[in-house]
Coordinates of C-alpha atoms and ligand atoms in Angstrom, one line a residue:
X1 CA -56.2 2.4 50.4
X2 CA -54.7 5.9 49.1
X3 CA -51.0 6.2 49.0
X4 CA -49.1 9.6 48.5
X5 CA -46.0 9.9 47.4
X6 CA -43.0 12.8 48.4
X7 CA -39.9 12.9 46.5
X8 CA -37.6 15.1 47.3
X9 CA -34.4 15.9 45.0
X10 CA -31.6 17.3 47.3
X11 CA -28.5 18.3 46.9
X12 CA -26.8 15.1 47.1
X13 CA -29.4 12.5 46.2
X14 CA -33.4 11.9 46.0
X15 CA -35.4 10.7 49.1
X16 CA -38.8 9.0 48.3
X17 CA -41.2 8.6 51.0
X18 CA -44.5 6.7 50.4
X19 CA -47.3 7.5 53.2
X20 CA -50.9 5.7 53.3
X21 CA -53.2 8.0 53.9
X22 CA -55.9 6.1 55.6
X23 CA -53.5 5.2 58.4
X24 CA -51.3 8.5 58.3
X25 CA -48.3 6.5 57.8
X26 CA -44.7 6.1 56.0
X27 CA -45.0 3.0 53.9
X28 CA -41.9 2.7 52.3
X29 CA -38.5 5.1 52.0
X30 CA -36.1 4.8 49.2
X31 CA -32.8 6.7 48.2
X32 CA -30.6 6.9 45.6
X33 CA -27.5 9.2 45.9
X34 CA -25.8 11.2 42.8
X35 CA -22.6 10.3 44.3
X36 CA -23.0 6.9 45.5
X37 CA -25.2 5.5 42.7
X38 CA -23.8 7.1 39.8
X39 CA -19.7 7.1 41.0
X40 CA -18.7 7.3 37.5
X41 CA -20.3 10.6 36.9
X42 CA -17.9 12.3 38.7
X43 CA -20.7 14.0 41.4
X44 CA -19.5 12.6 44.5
X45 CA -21.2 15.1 46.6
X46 CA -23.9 16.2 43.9
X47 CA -22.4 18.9 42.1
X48 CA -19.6 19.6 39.3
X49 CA -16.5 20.1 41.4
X50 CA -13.3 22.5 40.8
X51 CA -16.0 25.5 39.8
X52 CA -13.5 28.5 38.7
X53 CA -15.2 32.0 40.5
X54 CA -17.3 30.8 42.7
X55 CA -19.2 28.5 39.9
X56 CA -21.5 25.6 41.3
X57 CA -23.3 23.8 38.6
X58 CA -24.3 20.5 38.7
X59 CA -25.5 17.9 35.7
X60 CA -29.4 18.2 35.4
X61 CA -29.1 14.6 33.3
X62 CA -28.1 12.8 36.7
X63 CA -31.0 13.9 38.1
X64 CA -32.7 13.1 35.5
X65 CA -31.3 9.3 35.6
X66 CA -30.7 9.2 39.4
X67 CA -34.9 10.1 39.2
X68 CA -35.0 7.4 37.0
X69 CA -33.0 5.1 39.3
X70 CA -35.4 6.1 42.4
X71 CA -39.0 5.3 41.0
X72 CA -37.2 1.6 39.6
X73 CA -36.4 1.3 43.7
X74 CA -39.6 2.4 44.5
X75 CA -41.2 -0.2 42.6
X76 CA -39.0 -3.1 44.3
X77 CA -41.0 -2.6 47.9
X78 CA -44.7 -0.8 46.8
X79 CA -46.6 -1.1 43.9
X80 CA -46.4 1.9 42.0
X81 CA -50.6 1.6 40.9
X82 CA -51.2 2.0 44.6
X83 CA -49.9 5.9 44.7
X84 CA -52.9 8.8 44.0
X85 CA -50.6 11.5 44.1
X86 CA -47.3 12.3 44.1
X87 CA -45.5 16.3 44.7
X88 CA -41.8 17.2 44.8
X89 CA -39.8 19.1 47.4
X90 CA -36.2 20.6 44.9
X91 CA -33.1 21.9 46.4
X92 CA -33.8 25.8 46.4
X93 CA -32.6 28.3 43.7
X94 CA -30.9 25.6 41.2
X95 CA -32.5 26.3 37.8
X96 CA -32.6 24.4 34.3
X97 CA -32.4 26.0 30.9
X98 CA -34.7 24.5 27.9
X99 CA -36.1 25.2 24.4
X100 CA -39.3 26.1 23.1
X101 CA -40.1 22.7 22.3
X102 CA -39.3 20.5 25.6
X103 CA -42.7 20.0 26.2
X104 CA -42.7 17.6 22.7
X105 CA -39.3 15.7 24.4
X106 CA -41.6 15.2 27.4
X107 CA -43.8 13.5 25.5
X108 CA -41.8 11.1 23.8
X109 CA -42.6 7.3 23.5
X110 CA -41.3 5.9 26.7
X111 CA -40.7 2.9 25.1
X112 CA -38.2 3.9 22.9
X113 CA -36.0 6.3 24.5
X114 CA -34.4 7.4 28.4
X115 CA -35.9 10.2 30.3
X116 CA -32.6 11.6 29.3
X117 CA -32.1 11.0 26.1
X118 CA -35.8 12.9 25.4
X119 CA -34.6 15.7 27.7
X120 CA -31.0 16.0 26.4
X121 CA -31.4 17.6 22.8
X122 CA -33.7 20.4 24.2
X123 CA -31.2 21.7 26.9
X124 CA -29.8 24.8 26.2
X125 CA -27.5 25.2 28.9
X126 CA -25.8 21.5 30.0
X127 CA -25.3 22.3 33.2
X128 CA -27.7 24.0 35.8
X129 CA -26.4 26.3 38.5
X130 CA -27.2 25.4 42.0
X131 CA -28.0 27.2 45.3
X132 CA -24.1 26.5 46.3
X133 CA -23.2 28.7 43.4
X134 CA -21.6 32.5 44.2
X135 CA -20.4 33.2 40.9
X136 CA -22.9 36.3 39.8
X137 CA -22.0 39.1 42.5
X138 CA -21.5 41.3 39.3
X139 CA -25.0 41.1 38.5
X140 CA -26.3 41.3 42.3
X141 CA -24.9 44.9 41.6
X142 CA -26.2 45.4 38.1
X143 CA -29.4 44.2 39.5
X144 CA -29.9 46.3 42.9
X145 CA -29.7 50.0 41.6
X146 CA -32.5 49.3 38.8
X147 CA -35.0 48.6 41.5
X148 CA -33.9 51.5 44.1
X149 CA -31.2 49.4 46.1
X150 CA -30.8 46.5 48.3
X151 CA -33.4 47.0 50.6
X152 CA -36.0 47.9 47.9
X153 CA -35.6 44.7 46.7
X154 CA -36.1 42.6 49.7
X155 CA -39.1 44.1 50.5
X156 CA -40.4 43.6 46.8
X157 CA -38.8 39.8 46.4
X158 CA -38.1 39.1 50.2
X159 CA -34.3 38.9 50.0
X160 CA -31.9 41.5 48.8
X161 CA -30.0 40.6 45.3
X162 CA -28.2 37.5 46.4
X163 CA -25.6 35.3 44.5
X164 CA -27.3 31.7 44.6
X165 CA -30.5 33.0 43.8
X166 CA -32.2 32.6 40.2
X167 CA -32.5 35.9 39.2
X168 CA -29.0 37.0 39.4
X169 CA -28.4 33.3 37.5
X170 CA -30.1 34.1 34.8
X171 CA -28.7 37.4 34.3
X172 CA -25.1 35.9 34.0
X173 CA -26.4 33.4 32.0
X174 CA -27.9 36.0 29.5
X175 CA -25.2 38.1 29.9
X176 CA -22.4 35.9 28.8
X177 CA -23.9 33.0 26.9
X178 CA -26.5 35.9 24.5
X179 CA -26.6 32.8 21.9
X180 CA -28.1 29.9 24.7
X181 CA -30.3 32.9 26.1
X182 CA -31.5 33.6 22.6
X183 CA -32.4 29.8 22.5
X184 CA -34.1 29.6 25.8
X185 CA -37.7 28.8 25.2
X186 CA -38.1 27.9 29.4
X187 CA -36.4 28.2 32.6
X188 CA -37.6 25.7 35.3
X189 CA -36.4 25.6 38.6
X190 CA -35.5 21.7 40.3
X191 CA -38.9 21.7 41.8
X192 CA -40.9 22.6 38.8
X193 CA -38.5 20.6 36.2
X194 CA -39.1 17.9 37.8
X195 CA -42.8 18.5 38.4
X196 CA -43.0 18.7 34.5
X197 CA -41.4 15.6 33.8
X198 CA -43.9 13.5 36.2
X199 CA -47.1 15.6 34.7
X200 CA -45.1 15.2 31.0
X201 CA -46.6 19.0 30.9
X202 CA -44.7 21.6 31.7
X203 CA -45.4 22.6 35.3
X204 CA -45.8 26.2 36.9
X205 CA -43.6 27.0 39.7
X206 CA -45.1 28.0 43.3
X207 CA -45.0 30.8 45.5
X208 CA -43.0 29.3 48.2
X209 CA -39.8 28.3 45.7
X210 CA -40.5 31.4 43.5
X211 CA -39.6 33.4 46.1
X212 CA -36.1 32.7 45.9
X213 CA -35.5 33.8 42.7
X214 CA -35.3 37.5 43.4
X215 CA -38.0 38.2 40.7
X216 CA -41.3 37.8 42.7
X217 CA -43.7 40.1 44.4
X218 CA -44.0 38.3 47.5
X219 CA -46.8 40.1 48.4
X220 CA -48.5 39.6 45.3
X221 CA -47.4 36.2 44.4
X222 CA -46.7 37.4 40.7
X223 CA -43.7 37.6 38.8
X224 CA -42.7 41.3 39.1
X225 CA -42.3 43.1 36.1
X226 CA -39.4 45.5 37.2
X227 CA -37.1 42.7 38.5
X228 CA -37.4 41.0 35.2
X229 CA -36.7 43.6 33.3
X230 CA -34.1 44.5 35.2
X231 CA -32.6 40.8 35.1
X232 CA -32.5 39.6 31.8
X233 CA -34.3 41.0 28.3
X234 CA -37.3 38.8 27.2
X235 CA -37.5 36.8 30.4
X236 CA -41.2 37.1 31.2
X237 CA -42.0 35.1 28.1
X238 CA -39.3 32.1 29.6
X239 CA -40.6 31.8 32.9
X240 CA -43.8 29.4 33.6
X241 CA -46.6 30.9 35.8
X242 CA -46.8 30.9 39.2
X243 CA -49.1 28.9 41.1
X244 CA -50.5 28.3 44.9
X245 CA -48.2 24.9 46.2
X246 CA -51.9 23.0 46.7
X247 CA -52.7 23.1 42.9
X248 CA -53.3 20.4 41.5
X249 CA -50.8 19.9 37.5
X250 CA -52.2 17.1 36.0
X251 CA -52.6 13.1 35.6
X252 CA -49.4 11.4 35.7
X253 CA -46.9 11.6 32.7
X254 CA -47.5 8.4 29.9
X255 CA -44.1 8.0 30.8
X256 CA -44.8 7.6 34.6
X257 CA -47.6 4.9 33.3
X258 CA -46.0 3.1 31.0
X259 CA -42.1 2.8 32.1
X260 CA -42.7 2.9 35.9
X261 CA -46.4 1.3 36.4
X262 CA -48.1 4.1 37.6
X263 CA -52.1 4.7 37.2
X264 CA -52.9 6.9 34.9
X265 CA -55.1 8.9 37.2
X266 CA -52.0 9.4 39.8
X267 CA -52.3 13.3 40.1
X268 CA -48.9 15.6 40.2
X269 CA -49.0 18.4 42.6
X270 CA -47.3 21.3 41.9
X271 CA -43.7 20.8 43.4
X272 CA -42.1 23.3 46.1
X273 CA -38.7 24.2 47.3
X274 CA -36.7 21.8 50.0
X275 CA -37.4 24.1 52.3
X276 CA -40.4 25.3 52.6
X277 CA -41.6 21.9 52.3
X278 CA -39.6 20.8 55.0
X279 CA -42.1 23.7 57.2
X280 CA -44.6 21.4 56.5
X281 CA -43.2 18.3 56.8
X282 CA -42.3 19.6 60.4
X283 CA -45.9 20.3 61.3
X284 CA -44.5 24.3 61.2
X285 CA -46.8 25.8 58.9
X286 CA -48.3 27.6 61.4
X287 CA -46.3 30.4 63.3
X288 CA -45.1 29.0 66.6
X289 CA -42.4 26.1 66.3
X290 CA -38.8 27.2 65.2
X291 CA -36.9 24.5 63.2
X292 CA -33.4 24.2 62.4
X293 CA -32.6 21.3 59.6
X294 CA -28.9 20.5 59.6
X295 CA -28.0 19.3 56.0
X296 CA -25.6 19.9 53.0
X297 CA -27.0 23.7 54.4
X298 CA -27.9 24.3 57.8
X299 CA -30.7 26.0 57.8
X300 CA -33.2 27.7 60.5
X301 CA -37.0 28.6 59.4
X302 CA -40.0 28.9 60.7
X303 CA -43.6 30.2 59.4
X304 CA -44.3 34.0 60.6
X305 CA -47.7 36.1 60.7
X306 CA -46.8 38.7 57.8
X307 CA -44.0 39.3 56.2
X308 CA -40.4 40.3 57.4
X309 CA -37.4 40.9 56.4
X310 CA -33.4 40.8 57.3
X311 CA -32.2 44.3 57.5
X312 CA -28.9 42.8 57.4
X313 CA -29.5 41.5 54.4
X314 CA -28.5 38.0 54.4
X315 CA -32.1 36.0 55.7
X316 CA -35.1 35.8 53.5
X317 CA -38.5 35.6 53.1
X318 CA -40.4 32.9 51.2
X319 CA -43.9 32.0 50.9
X320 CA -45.1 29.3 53.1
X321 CA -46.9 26.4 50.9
X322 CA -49.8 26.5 53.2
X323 CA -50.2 30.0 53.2
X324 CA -48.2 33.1 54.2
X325 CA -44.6 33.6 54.7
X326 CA -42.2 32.1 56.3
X327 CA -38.5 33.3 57.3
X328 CA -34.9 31.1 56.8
X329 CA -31.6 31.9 57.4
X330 CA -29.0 29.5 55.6
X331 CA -25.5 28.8 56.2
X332 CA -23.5 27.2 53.1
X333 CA -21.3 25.7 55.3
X334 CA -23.4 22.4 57.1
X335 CA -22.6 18.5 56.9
X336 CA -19.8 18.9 54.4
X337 CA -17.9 21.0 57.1
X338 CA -18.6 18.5 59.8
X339 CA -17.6 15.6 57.5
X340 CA -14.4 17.5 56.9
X341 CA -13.4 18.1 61.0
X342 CA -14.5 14.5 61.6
X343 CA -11.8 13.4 59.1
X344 CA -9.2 15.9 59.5
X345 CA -9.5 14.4 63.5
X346 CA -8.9 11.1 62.2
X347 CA -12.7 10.0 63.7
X348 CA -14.0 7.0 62.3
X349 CA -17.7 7.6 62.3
X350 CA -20.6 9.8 63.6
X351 CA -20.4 7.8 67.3
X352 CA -16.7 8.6 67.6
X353 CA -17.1 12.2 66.8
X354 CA -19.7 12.4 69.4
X355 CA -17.4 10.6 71.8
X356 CA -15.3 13.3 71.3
X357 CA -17.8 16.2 71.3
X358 CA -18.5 14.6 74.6
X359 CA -15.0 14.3 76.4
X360 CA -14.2 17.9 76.0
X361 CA -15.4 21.2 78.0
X362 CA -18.6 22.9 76.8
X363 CA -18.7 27.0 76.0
X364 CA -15.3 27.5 76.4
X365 CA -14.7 28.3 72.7
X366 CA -16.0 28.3 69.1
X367 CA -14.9 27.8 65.3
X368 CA -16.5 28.7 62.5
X369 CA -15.7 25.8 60.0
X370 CA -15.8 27.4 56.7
X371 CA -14.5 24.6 54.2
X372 CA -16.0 26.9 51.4
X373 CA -16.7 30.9 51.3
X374 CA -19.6 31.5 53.3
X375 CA -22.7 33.3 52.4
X376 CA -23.9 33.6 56.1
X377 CA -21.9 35.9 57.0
X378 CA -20.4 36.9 53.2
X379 CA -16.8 35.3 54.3
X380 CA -14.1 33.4 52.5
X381 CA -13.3 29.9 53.1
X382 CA -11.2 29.7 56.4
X383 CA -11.7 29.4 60.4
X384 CA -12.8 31.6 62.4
X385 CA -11.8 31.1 65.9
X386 CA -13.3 32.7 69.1
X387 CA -12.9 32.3 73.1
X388 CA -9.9 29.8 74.4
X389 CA -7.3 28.1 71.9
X390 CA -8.5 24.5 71.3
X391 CA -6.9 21.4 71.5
X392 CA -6.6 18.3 69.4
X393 CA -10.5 16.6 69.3
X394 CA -11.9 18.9 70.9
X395 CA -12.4 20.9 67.9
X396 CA -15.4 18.5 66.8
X397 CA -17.4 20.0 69.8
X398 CA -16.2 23.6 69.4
X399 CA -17.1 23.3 65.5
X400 CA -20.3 22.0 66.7
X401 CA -20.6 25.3 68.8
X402 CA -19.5 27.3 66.2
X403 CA -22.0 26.2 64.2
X404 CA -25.1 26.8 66.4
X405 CA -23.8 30.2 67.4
X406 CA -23.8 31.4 64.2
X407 CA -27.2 30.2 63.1
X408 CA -28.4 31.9 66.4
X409 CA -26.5 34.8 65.8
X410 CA -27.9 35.4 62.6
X411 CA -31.5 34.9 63.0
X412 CA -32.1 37.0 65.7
X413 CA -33.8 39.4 63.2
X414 CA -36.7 36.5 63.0
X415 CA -37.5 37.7 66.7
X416 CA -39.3 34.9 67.0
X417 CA -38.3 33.3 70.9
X418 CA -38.0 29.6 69.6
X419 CA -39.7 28.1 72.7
X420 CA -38.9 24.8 71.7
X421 CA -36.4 23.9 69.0
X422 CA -37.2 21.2 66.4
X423 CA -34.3 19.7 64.9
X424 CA -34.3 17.6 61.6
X425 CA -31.5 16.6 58.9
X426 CA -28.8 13.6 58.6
X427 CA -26.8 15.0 61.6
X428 CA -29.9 16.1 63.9
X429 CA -29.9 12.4 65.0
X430 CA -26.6 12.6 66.8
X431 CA -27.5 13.3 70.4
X432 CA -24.2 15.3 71.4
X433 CA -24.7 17.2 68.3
X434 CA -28.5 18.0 69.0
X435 CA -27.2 18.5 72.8
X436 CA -24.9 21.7 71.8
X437 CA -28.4 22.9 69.6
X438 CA -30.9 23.0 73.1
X439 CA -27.7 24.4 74.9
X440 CA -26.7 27.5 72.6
X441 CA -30.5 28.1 71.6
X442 CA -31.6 27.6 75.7
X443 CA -34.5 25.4 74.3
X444 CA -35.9 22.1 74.5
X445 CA -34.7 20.3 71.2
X446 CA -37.4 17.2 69.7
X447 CA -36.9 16.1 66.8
X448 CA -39.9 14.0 64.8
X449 CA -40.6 10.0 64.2
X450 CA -39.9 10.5 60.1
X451 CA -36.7 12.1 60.1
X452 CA -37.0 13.1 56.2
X453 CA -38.8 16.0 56.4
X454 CA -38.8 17.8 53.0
X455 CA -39.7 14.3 51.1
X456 CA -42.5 13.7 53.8
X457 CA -43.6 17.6 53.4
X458 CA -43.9 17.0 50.2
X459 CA -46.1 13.9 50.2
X460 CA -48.4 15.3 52.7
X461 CA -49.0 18.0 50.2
X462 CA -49.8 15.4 48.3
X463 CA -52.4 14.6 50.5
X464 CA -53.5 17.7 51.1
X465 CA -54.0 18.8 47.5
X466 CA -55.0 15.6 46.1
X467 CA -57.5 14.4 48.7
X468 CA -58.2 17.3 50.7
X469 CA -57.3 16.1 53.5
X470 CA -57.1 17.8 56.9
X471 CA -53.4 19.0 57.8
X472 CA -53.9 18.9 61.4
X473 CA -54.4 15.4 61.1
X474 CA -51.5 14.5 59.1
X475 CA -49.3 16.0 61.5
X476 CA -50.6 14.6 64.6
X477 CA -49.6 11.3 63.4
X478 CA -46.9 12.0 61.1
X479 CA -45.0 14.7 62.9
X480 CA -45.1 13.1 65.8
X481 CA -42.1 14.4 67.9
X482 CA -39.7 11.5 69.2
X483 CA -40.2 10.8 72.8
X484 CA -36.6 12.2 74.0
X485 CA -36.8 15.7 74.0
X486 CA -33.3 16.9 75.1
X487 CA -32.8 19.7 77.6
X488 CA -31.1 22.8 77.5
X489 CA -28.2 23.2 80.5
X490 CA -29.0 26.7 81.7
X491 CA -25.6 27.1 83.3
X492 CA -24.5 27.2 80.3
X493 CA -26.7 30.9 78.8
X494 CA -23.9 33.7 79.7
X495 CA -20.8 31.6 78.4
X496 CA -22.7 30.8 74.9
X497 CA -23.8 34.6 75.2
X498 CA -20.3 35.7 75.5
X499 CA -19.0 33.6 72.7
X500 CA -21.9 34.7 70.0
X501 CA -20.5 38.6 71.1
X502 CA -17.3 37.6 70.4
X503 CA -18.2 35.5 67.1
X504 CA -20.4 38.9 66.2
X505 CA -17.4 40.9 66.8
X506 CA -15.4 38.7 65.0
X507 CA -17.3 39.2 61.3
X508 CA -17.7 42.9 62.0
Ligands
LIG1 C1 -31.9 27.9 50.9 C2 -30.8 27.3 50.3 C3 -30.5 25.8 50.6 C4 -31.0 24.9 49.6 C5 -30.5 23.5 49.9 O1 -32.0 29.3 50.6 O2 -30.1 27.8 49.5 O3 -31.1 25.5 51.9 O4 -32.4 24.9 49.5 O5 -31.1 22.5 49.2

């Protein structure tokens, strides 16, 4: 029996999902979160906080030991020896600085030292920045007028020069720290660091998460040679190669073997960003399904014919792991918002907050909850409030609202009609909050069997890639929509139409 094995390293923990092959099914799901596991590493939501101008960094060492943590879990409930392949789905953009020599730290004897204590003396920036970070609009604008502009570069790269991305990391990084730069034998982004550490090689980096690093031709799939120079000096020679998300990196690591009982012919496949591994993990690699994936980000994606771009300037384009492009929109502001209205209302739990969603009046108003600036729309942290004045509780359903209308507002450039909406993330399993998603997008919302879709993306890549295996018939049983489907109330179009004018007026 052939097991693969998706791990997915998100912004506030690691998700492991083991599926057998034969029987296109999840064996076995583990978690471990930075917060929750590792308390006294001050993380409690994944990342370093009290970040002073916009910084978000966050400790690649606890992922390192959280990853640690995870495959000891794993082994408690399936026999390591029993996976064949394993790939990784990172949290987008986040990027790790390293020697020259890692690659010797990688393959240190696992019997004598941590995964973190090999990894630890060949860092040469402690801390990585993430996707949450918004600390580099200085050198968004160094970056844009070397490459003829904002628009230029997002149709070279598929975005325009945006803060969280890598490229405009880097060039901070190089900019201020010249010394760690000078030392910087490798960057690697979550998806490919970790990648390296389960080949113990170091890994290449695919076009799908590549492409949010403003320094790929997404065309081409190559690294273009004007956004490097025109990030950071020397930086070609620091980047690994790029690669096609089906190929195949190597046996598994001595350390995999020998610490965590692995076979040695377990094959690593090249890892991929949350995201476009959540496409697949949908069963929307193919153009036609719209998915919205409500997590620390909310996001909205789907897979298009060609390649397109926001002429606003804040969606983007990434290559789709099976092939082709896809689009997403993300919103910075997803389940840490909600968590804050449900506490600020005093509400218990999820159940309560739906209660309330529930008892008050749908399409009557919107807020935008924006606990932290916002990247879509560019806004600073703060409210934003349209339609009638609300009311005590009933703010959890017109946060809700607000929520939904902005992620509708702002991928109307995708101009894809979603037909049918296919929700996924922690909070997609509430049904009043999925209920406001089919009634602001006027679409049927399903939502799938396996509810972790960027872990179980990234094991059926696994599959794919490792055994060949057909996609289609992965999905039909894996991505298997849940049986309630939940209607859009078309009453309710023209008063969600008026309040996304009004929100749209609002950020003008
Ligand atoms: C996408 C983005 C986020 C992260 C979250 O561009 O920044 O969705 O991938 O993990």
């Amino acid at each position: 029996m052939a097991r693969v094995l998706g791990l997915d390293l998100s912004t506030q923990g690691i998700t492991l999902l083991v599926v057998d092959t034969e029987t296109a099914s999840v064996v076995c799901r583990t978690r471990v979160g930075f917060g929750t596991d590792f308390p006294d590493r001050g993380h409690p939501n994944g990342f370093i906080p009290g970040g002073v101008g916009g910084e978000v960094h966050a400790d690649p060492l606890l992922w390192v030991d959280a990853l640690q943590l995870a495959l000891d879990r794993l082994a408690e409930s399936v026999n390591p020896a029993s996976i064949a392949a394993v790939a990784v789905s990172g949290q987008q953009h986040g990027s790790v600085y390293l020697d020259a020599t890692w690659q010797a730290g990688l393959r240190a004897d696992p019997s004598r030292r941590s995964w973190s204590d090999a990894v630890r003396p060949h860092l040469t920036r402690p801390t990585s920045p993430i996707w949450m970070d918004g600390s580099t609009a200085e050198d968004c604008t160094r970056i844009s007028p070397a490459l003829g502009g904002d628009l230029a570069v997002a149709s070279l790269t598929g975005s325009v020069p945006t803060p969280r991305f890598t490229g405009p990391q880097i060039s901070r990084f190089a900019r201020l720290q010249p010394d760690a730069w000078a030392r910087t034998g490798r960057i690697h982004l979550v998806s490919s660091f970790i990648t390296s550490l389960l080949a113990g090689t170091d890994a290449p980096i695919d076009t799908g998460d590549g492409a949010g690093m403003n320094l790929m031709d997404l065309d081409r799939g190559v690294w273009s040679p004007e956004s490097l120079a025109a990030t950071a000096p020397d930086l070609a020679r620091k980047l690994p190669r790029l690669a096609r998300a089906n190929e195949i990196v190597g046996p598994a690591a001595r350390w995999l073997v020998m610490r965590h009982g692995f076979s040695p012919g377990c094959q690593v496949v090249v890892g991929s960003g949350d995201n476009p591994s959540s496409l697949v993990g949908m069963g929307a690699s193919r153009p036609g399904r719209v998915v919205v994936s409500l997590g620390t980000s909310d996001t909205l994606f789907a897979a298009i014919a060609g390649v397109r771009t926001d002429p606003a300037g804040l969606g983007h384009a990434f290559g789709n792991p099976m092939g082709g492009a896809m689009s997403l929109v993300c919103v910075r502001n997803g389940s840490l918002a909600r968590e804050a209205v449900r506490r600020e209302l005093g509400l218990s739990d999820w159940d309560a907050f739906a209660h309330a969603m529930r008892s008050a009046a749908p399409a009557r108003s919107a807020v935008l909850p924006l606990e932290q600036d916002e990247i879509t729309p560019r806004r600073a942290a703060g409210r934003v409030a349209v339609g009638a004045p609300v009311v005590g509780a009933a703010l959890a359903l017109a946060a809700v609202e607000g929520q939904a209308l902005n992620l509708r507002l702002h991928s109307r450039w995708i101009s894809t009609r979603a037909e049918s909406l296919l929700l996924t993330g922690g909070a997609s399993e509430n049904d009043a909050i999925a209920q406001v998603f089919a009634d602001v997008f006027q679409a049927p919302v399903s939502r799938l069997v396996v509810s972790d879709s960027a872990a179980l993306g990234a094991a059926m890549r696994a599959a794919v890639a490792g055994f060949n295996l057909p996609l289609a018939r992965l999905e039909a049983s894996l991505c298997a929509p849940d049986p309630g489907v939940i209607s859009p109330r078309l009453s309710l179009a023209p008063a969600y139409a008026a309040l996304e004018a009004q929100l749209s007026a609002a950020f003008a």
